[in-house]
PDB file of C-alpha atoms in Angstrom:
ATOM      1  CA  TRP R   1       0.205   0.653  -0.436  1.00 42.00           C
ATOM      2  CA  ARG R   2       2.859   2.242   0.964  1.00 42.00           C
ATOM      3  CA  ALA R   3       4.914   2.335  -2.888  1.00 43.00           C
ATOM      4  CA  SER R   4       1.048   2.189  -4.610  1.00 48.00           C
ATOM      5  CA  CYS R   5      -0.628   5.114  -2.903  1.00 48.00           C
ATOM      6  CA  ALA R   6       0.906   6.711   0.068  1.00 55.00           C
ATOM      7  CA  LEU R   7       4.458   7.584  -1.771  1.00 53.00           C
ATOM      8  CA  PRO R   8       2.993   9.054  -3.367  1.00 53.00           C
ATOM      9  CA  ALA R   9       0.333  11.730  -2.092  1.00 54.00           C
ATOM     10  CA  LEU R  10       2.697  12.035   0.390  1.00 54.00           C
ATOM     11  CA  GLN R  11       4.837  13.788  -2.241  1.00 51.00           C
ATOM     12  CA  LEU R  12       2.357  15.664  -3.905  1.00 49.00           C
ATOM     13  CA  LEU R  13       1.537  16.997  -0.699  1.00 51.00           C
ATOM     14  CA  ALA R  14       5.342  17.997   0.467  1.00 49.00           C
ATOM     15  CA  LEU R  15       5.366  20.073  -3.569  1.00 44.00           C
ATOM     16  CA  ARG R  16       2.357  22.357  -0.915  1.00 48.00           C
ATOM     17  CA  ARG R  17       4.485  22.740   1.208  1.00 51.00           C
ATOM     18  CA  ASN R  18       4.189  20.332   3.945  1.00 54.00           C
ATOM     19  CA  GLN R  19       7.155  17.770   5.459  1.00 57.00           C
ATOM     20  CA  PRO R  20       6.097  14.313   5.590  1.00 55.00           C
ATOM     21  CA  VAL R  21       8.258  12.106   7.010  1.00 57.00           C
ATOM     22  CA  ASP R  22       7.410   8.305   6.207  1.00 53.00           C
ATOM     23  CA  LEU R  23       9.433   6.241   8.941  1.00 56.00           C
ATOM     24  CA  CYS R  24       9.192   2.873   8.092  1.00 55.00           C
ATOM     25  CA  GLY R  25      10.736  -0.902   7.638  1.00 52.00           C
ATOM     26  CA  ARG R  26      12.626  -3.210   9.689  1.00 51.00           C
ATOM     27  CA  GLY R  27      16.196  -0.676  10.763  1.00 50.00           C
ATOM     28  CA  VAL R  28      13.816   2.109  10.777  1.00 49.00           C
ATOM     29  CA  VAL R  29      13.655   4.228   7.653  1.00 48.00           C
ATOM     30  CA  ILE R  30      12.644   7.185   7.333  1.00 50.00           C
ATOM     31  CA  SER R  31      12.664   9.538   4.953  1.00 50.00           C
ATOM     32  CA  SER R  32      10.347  13.012   3.808  1.00 52.00           C
ATOM     33  CA  ALA R  33      10.095  13.996   0.804  1.00 50.00           C
ATOM     34  CA  ARG R  34      12.030  17.359   1.500  1.00 50.00           C
ATOM     35  CA  LEU R  35      14.964  14.905   2.344  1.00 48.00           C
ATOM     36  CA  GLU R  36      16.646  11.681   1.801  1.00 51.00           C
ATOM     37  CA  PRO R  37      16.708   8.521   3.405  1.00 50.00           C
ATOM     38  CA  PHE R  38      18.111   7.813   6.200  1.00 49.00           C
ATOM     39  CA  VAL R  39      18.724   4.464   8.409  1.00 54.00           C
ATOM     40  CA  VAL R  40      18.229   5.579  12.537  1.00 54.00           C
ATOM     41  CA  ASP R  41      20.193   2.919  14.827  1.00 56.00           C
ATOM     42  CA  GLY R  42      17.788   1.381  17.877  1.00 54.00           C
ATOM     43  CA  GLY R  43      19.611   3.533  19.670  1.00 55.00           C
ATOM     44  CA  GLU R  44      18.093   7.142  18.320  1.00 59.00           C
ATOM     45  CA  ILE R  45      14.613   5.557  17.552  1.00 54.00           C
ATOM     46  CA  LEU R  46      13.508   7.011  20.400  1.00 55.00           C
ATOM     47  CA  ASP R  47      14.178  10.621  20.412  1.00 63.00           C
ATOM     48  CA  VAL R  48      13.216  10.841  16.230  1.00 58.00           C
ATOM     49  CA  LEU R  49      10.664   9.489  17.480  1.00 59.00           C
ATOM     50  CA  ARG R  50       9.633  12.290  20.189  1.00 62.00           C
ATOM     51  CA  ARG R  51      10.880  14.759  17.445  1.00 63.00           C
ATOM     52  CA  CYS R  52       8.436  13.064  15.163  1.00 61.00           C
ATOM     53  CA  ASP R  53       5.576  12.694  16.888  1.00 59.00           C
ATOM     54  CA  ALA R  54       5.735  15.730  19.425  1.00 62.00           C
ATOM     55  CA  ALA R  55       6.096  17.879  15.816  1.00 65.00           C
ATOM     56  CA  ALA R  56       3.070  16.193  14.482  1.00 74.00           C
ATOM     57  CA  ASP R  57      -0.472  17.820  13.066  1.00 81.00           C
ATOM     58  CA  LEU R  58      -1.536  14.814  11.488  1.00 85.00           C
ATOM     59  CA  ALA R  59      -0.289  10.941  11.090  1.00 85.00           C
ATOM     60  CA  LEU R  60      -1.687   8.420   8.465  1.00 85.00           C
ATOM     61  CA  SER R  61      -0.720   5.304  10.055  1.00 87.00           C
ATOM     62  CA  ARG R  62      -1.396   1.775  10.250  1.00 90.00           C
ATOM     63  CA  ALA R  63      -3.727   0.755  13.163  1.00 94.00           C
ATOM     64  CA  GLY R  64      -1.905  -0.994  15.722  1.00 93.00           C
ATOM     65  CA  ALA R  65      -2.796  -1.567  19.277  1.00 93.00           C
ATOM     66  CA  MET R  66       1.026   0.230  20.066  1.00 88.00           C
ATOM     67  CA  THR R  67       0.616   2.599  17.055  1.00 87.00           C
ATOM     68  CA  THR R  68      -2.186   3.579  18.670  1.00 93.00           C
ATOM     69  CA  ALA R  69      -1.617   4.219  21.823  1.00 91.00           C
ATOM     70  CA  GLU R  70       1.183   6.652  20.388  1.00 86.00           C
ATOM     71  CA  LEU R  71      -0.674   8.355  19.226  1.00 89.00           C
ATOM     72  CA  ALA R  72      -3.049   9.070  21.920  1.00 92.00           C
ATOM     73  CA  ALA R  73      -0.575  10.257  24.072  1.00 88.00           C
ATOM     74  CA  TRP R  74       0.383  12.423  22.148  1.00 86.00           C
ATOM     75  CA  GLY R  75      -2.521  13.730  20.779  1.00 90.00           C
ATOM     76  CA  ILE R  76      -2.217  13.014  17.440  1.00 89.00           C
ATOM     77  CA  PRO R  77      -5.136  12.882  14.963  1.00 92.00           C
ATOM     78  CA  SER R  78      -4.525  10.406  12.430  1.00 92.00           C
ATOM     79  CA  ILE R  79      -6.096   8.939   8.777  1.00 92.00           C
ATOM     80  CA  LEU R  80      -5.970   4.995   9.257  1.00 94.00           C
ATOM     81  CA  VAL R  81      -5.348   2.423   6.905  1.00 93.00           C
ATOM     82  CA  PRO R  82      -6.051  -0.666   8.506  1.00 95.00           C
ATOM     83  CA  LEU R  83      -3.301  -3.987   7.539  1.00 93.00           C
ATOM     84  CA  PRO R  84      -6.667  -6.208   6.872  1.00 93.00           C
ATOM     85  CA  THR R  85      -4.153  -8.890   6.779  1.00 94.00           C
ATOM     86  CA  ALA R  86      -3.965  -8.894  11.508  1.00 94.00           C
ATOM     87  CA  ALA R  87      -4.994 -11.064  13.035  1.00 95.00           C
ATOM     88  CA  ALA R  88      -9.070 -11.075  13.561  1.00 95.00           C
ATOM     89  CA  ASP R  89      -9.195  -7.792  12.126  1.00 95.00           C
ATOM     90  CA  HIS R  90      -7.733  -6.066  15.380  1.00 96.00           C
ATOM     91  CA  GLN R  91      -6.834  -3.298  13.258  1.00 96.00           C
ATOM     92  CA  THR R  92      -9.320  -2.294  11.889  1.00 97.00           C
ATOM     93  CA  ALA R  93     -11.412  -2.115  15.289  1.00 97.00           C
ATOM     94  CA  ASN R  94      -8.905  -0.769  17.056  1.00 97.00           C
ATOM     95  CA  ALA R  95      -9.261   1.959  14.355  1.00 97.00           C
ATOM     96  CA  ARG R  96     -12.898   2.262  14.329  1.00 98.00           C
ATOM     97  CA  ALA R  97     -12.944   3.077  18.099  1.00 97.00           C
ATOM     98  CA  LEU R  98     -10.872   5.653  16.934  1.00 97.00           C
ATOM     99  CA  VAL R  99     -13.417   6.752  14.500  1.00 98.00           C
ATOM    100  CA  THR R 100     -16.343   6.742  17.235  1.00 98.00           C
ATOM    101  CA  ALA R 101     -14.531   8.764  18.974  1.00 97.00           C
ATOM    102  CA  GLY R 102     -13.848  11.500  16.724  1.00 98.00           C
ATOM    103  CA  ALA R 103     -10.065  11.176  17.080  1.00 97.00           C
ATOM    104  CA  ALA R 104      -9.181   9.509  13.777  1.00 97.00           C
ATOM    105  CA  LEU R 105     -11.163   8.640  10.361  1.00 97.00           C
ATOM    106  CA  LEU R 106     -10.250   5.364   8.064  1.00 97.00           C
ATOM    107  CA  LEU R 107      -9.788   4.640   4.544  1.00 94.00           C
ATOM    108  CA  PRO R 108      -9.828   0.960   4.318  1.00 94.00           C
ATOM    109  CA  GLN R 109      -6.229  -0.187   1.864  1.00 91.00           C
ATOM    110  CA  ASP R 110      -8.477  -2.043  -0.702  1.00 92.00           C
ATOM    111  CA  THR R 111     -10.489   1.397  -1.799  1.00 89.00           C
ATOM    112  CA  LEU R 112      -7.340   3.408  -0.849  1.00 87.00           C
ATOM    113  CA  THR R 113      -6.219   5.217  -3.996  1.00 87.00           C
ATOM    114  CA  THR R 114      -3.169   8.283  -4.369  1.00 83.00           C
ATOM    115  CA  ALA R 115      -6.079  10.489  -4.952  1.00 86.00           C
ATOM    116  CA  ALA R 116      -8.478   9.496  -1.726  1.00 88.00           C
ATOM    117  CA  LEU R 117      -5.837   9.990   0.765  1.00 87.00           C
ATOM    118  CA  GLU R 118      -4.493  13.040  -0.491  1.00 83.00           C
ATOM    119  CA  ALA R 119      -8.450  14.659  -1.143  1.00 89.00           C
ATOM    120  CA  THR R 120      -8.606  13.271   2.656  1.00 91.00           C
ATOM    121  CA  VAL R 121      -5.159  14.771   3.969  1.00 85.00           C
ATOM    122  CA  THR R 122      -5.786  18.137   2.288  1.00 85.00           C
ATOM    123  CA  SER R 123      -9.658  18.237   2.940  1.00 90.00           C
ATOM    124  CA  LEU R 124      -8.233  18.026   7.326  1.00 89.00           C
ATOM    125  CA  ILE R 125      -4.692  20.406   6.828  1.00 83.00           C
ATOM    126  CA  HIS R 126      -7.500  23.077   5.728  1.00 85.00           C
ATOM    127  CA  ASP R 127      -9.749  22.045   8.155  1.00 92.00           C
ATOM    128  CA  GLU R 128      -8.800  23.569  11.955  1.00 91.00           C
ATOM    129  CA  ALA R 129     -11.103  23.257  13.449  1.00 96.00           C
ATOM    130  CA  LYS R 130     -11.330  19.425  12.242  1.00 96.00           C
ATOM    131  CA  VAL R 131      -7.901  18.681  13.124  1.00 93.00           C
ATOM    132  CA  GLY R 132      -8.463  20.621  16.920  1.00 94.00           C
ATOM    133  CA  ALA R 133     -11.213  19.009  17.502  1.00 97.00           C
ATOM    134  CA  MET R 134      -9.542  15.086  16.680  1.00 96.00           C
ATOM    135  CA  ARG R 135      -7.051  16.640  18.464  1.00 94.00           C
ATOM    136  CA  THR R 136      -9.107  16.889  21.789  1.00 97.00           C
ATOM    137  CA  ALA R 137     -10.777  13.473  20.671  1.00 97.00           C
ATOM    138  CA  THR R 138      -7.748  11.947  20.880  1.00 95.00           C
ATOM    139  CA  LEU R 139      -6.051  12.785  23.456  1.00 94.00           C
ATOM    140  CA  GLU R 140      -9.889  12.139  25.886  1.00 96.00           C
ATOM    141  CA  ARG R 141      -8.607   8.243  24.459  1.00 94.00           C
ATOM    142  CA  ALA R 142      -4.658   8.019  25.821  1.00 92.00           C
ATOM    143  CA  ARG R 143      -4.670   6.485  29.034  1.00 91.00           C
ATOM    144  CA  PRO R 144      -0.597   7.757  29.945  1.00 88.00           C
ATOM    145  CA  ASN R 145      -0.617   6.094  33.803  1.00 92.00           C
ATOM    146  CA  ALA R 146      -2.259   2.900  32.665  1.00 89.00           C
ATOM    147  CA  ALA R 147       0.292   0.866  34.213  1.00 90.00           C
ATOM    148  CA  HIS R 148       0.533   2.625  36.808  1.00 92.00           C
ATOM    149  CA  ASP R 149      -3.150   2.656  37.664  1.00 93.00           C
ATOM    150  CA  ILE R 150      -3.687  -1.653  36.385  1.00 92.00           C
ATOM    151  CA  ALA R 151      -0.635  -2.125  38.758  1.00 92.00           C
ATOM    152  CA  THR R 152      -2.385  -0.049  41.857  1.00 92.00           C
ATOM    153  CA  HIS R 153      -5.541  -2.088  41.415  1.00 91.00           C
ATOM    154  CA  ILE R 154      -3.420  -6.054  40.822  1.00 91.00           C
ATOM    155  CA  LEU R 155      -1.709  -4.676  44.256  1.00 90.00           C
ATOM    156  CA  THR R 156      -5.183  -3.156  46.012  1.00 90.00           C
ATOM    157  CA  LEU R 157      -6.721  -7.177  44.303  1.00 89.00           C
ATOM    158  CA  THR R 158      -3.471  -9.260  45.666  1.00 87.00           C
ATOM    159  CA  CYS R 159      -4.437  -6.984  49.274  1.00 80.00           C
ATOM    160  CA  LEU R 160      -8.085  -7.643  49.234  1.00 59.00           C
ATOM    161  CA  THR R 161      -7.673 -12.014  49.426  1.00 47.00           C
TER     162      THR R 161
END
């Protein structure tokens, strides 16, 4: 899906003064329409991802659990393209949950075209109110204290038995 659709759309958007960044693959290859691709070593990737997340206005992404949790934690509105071969189609369920919350848009891979992706991204770029509402909805889905809350609950349960 990347090669046939996403990259041409990102290149078109870059020509319109946007700065799309493409993060993909093993060893993590990072590229932008304005940058030569470069590989990031494991030790550097977290810093690079933090910088990209902190600067992102919108994400085009798959909809795995860790990805959607990161998007929520950073408050990044998203266009989600679930991996159709994911076990039990869980990525579509994750994407639908964010769509229902108003935090994301869903573009199924089998209907995704460069034109559809470009139109979706362009409409969001030009609608600050919608992106702002999506950002708010995304942040409302975040659970930054989840690990602490779960541990506290477990400790509470174990002390009661």
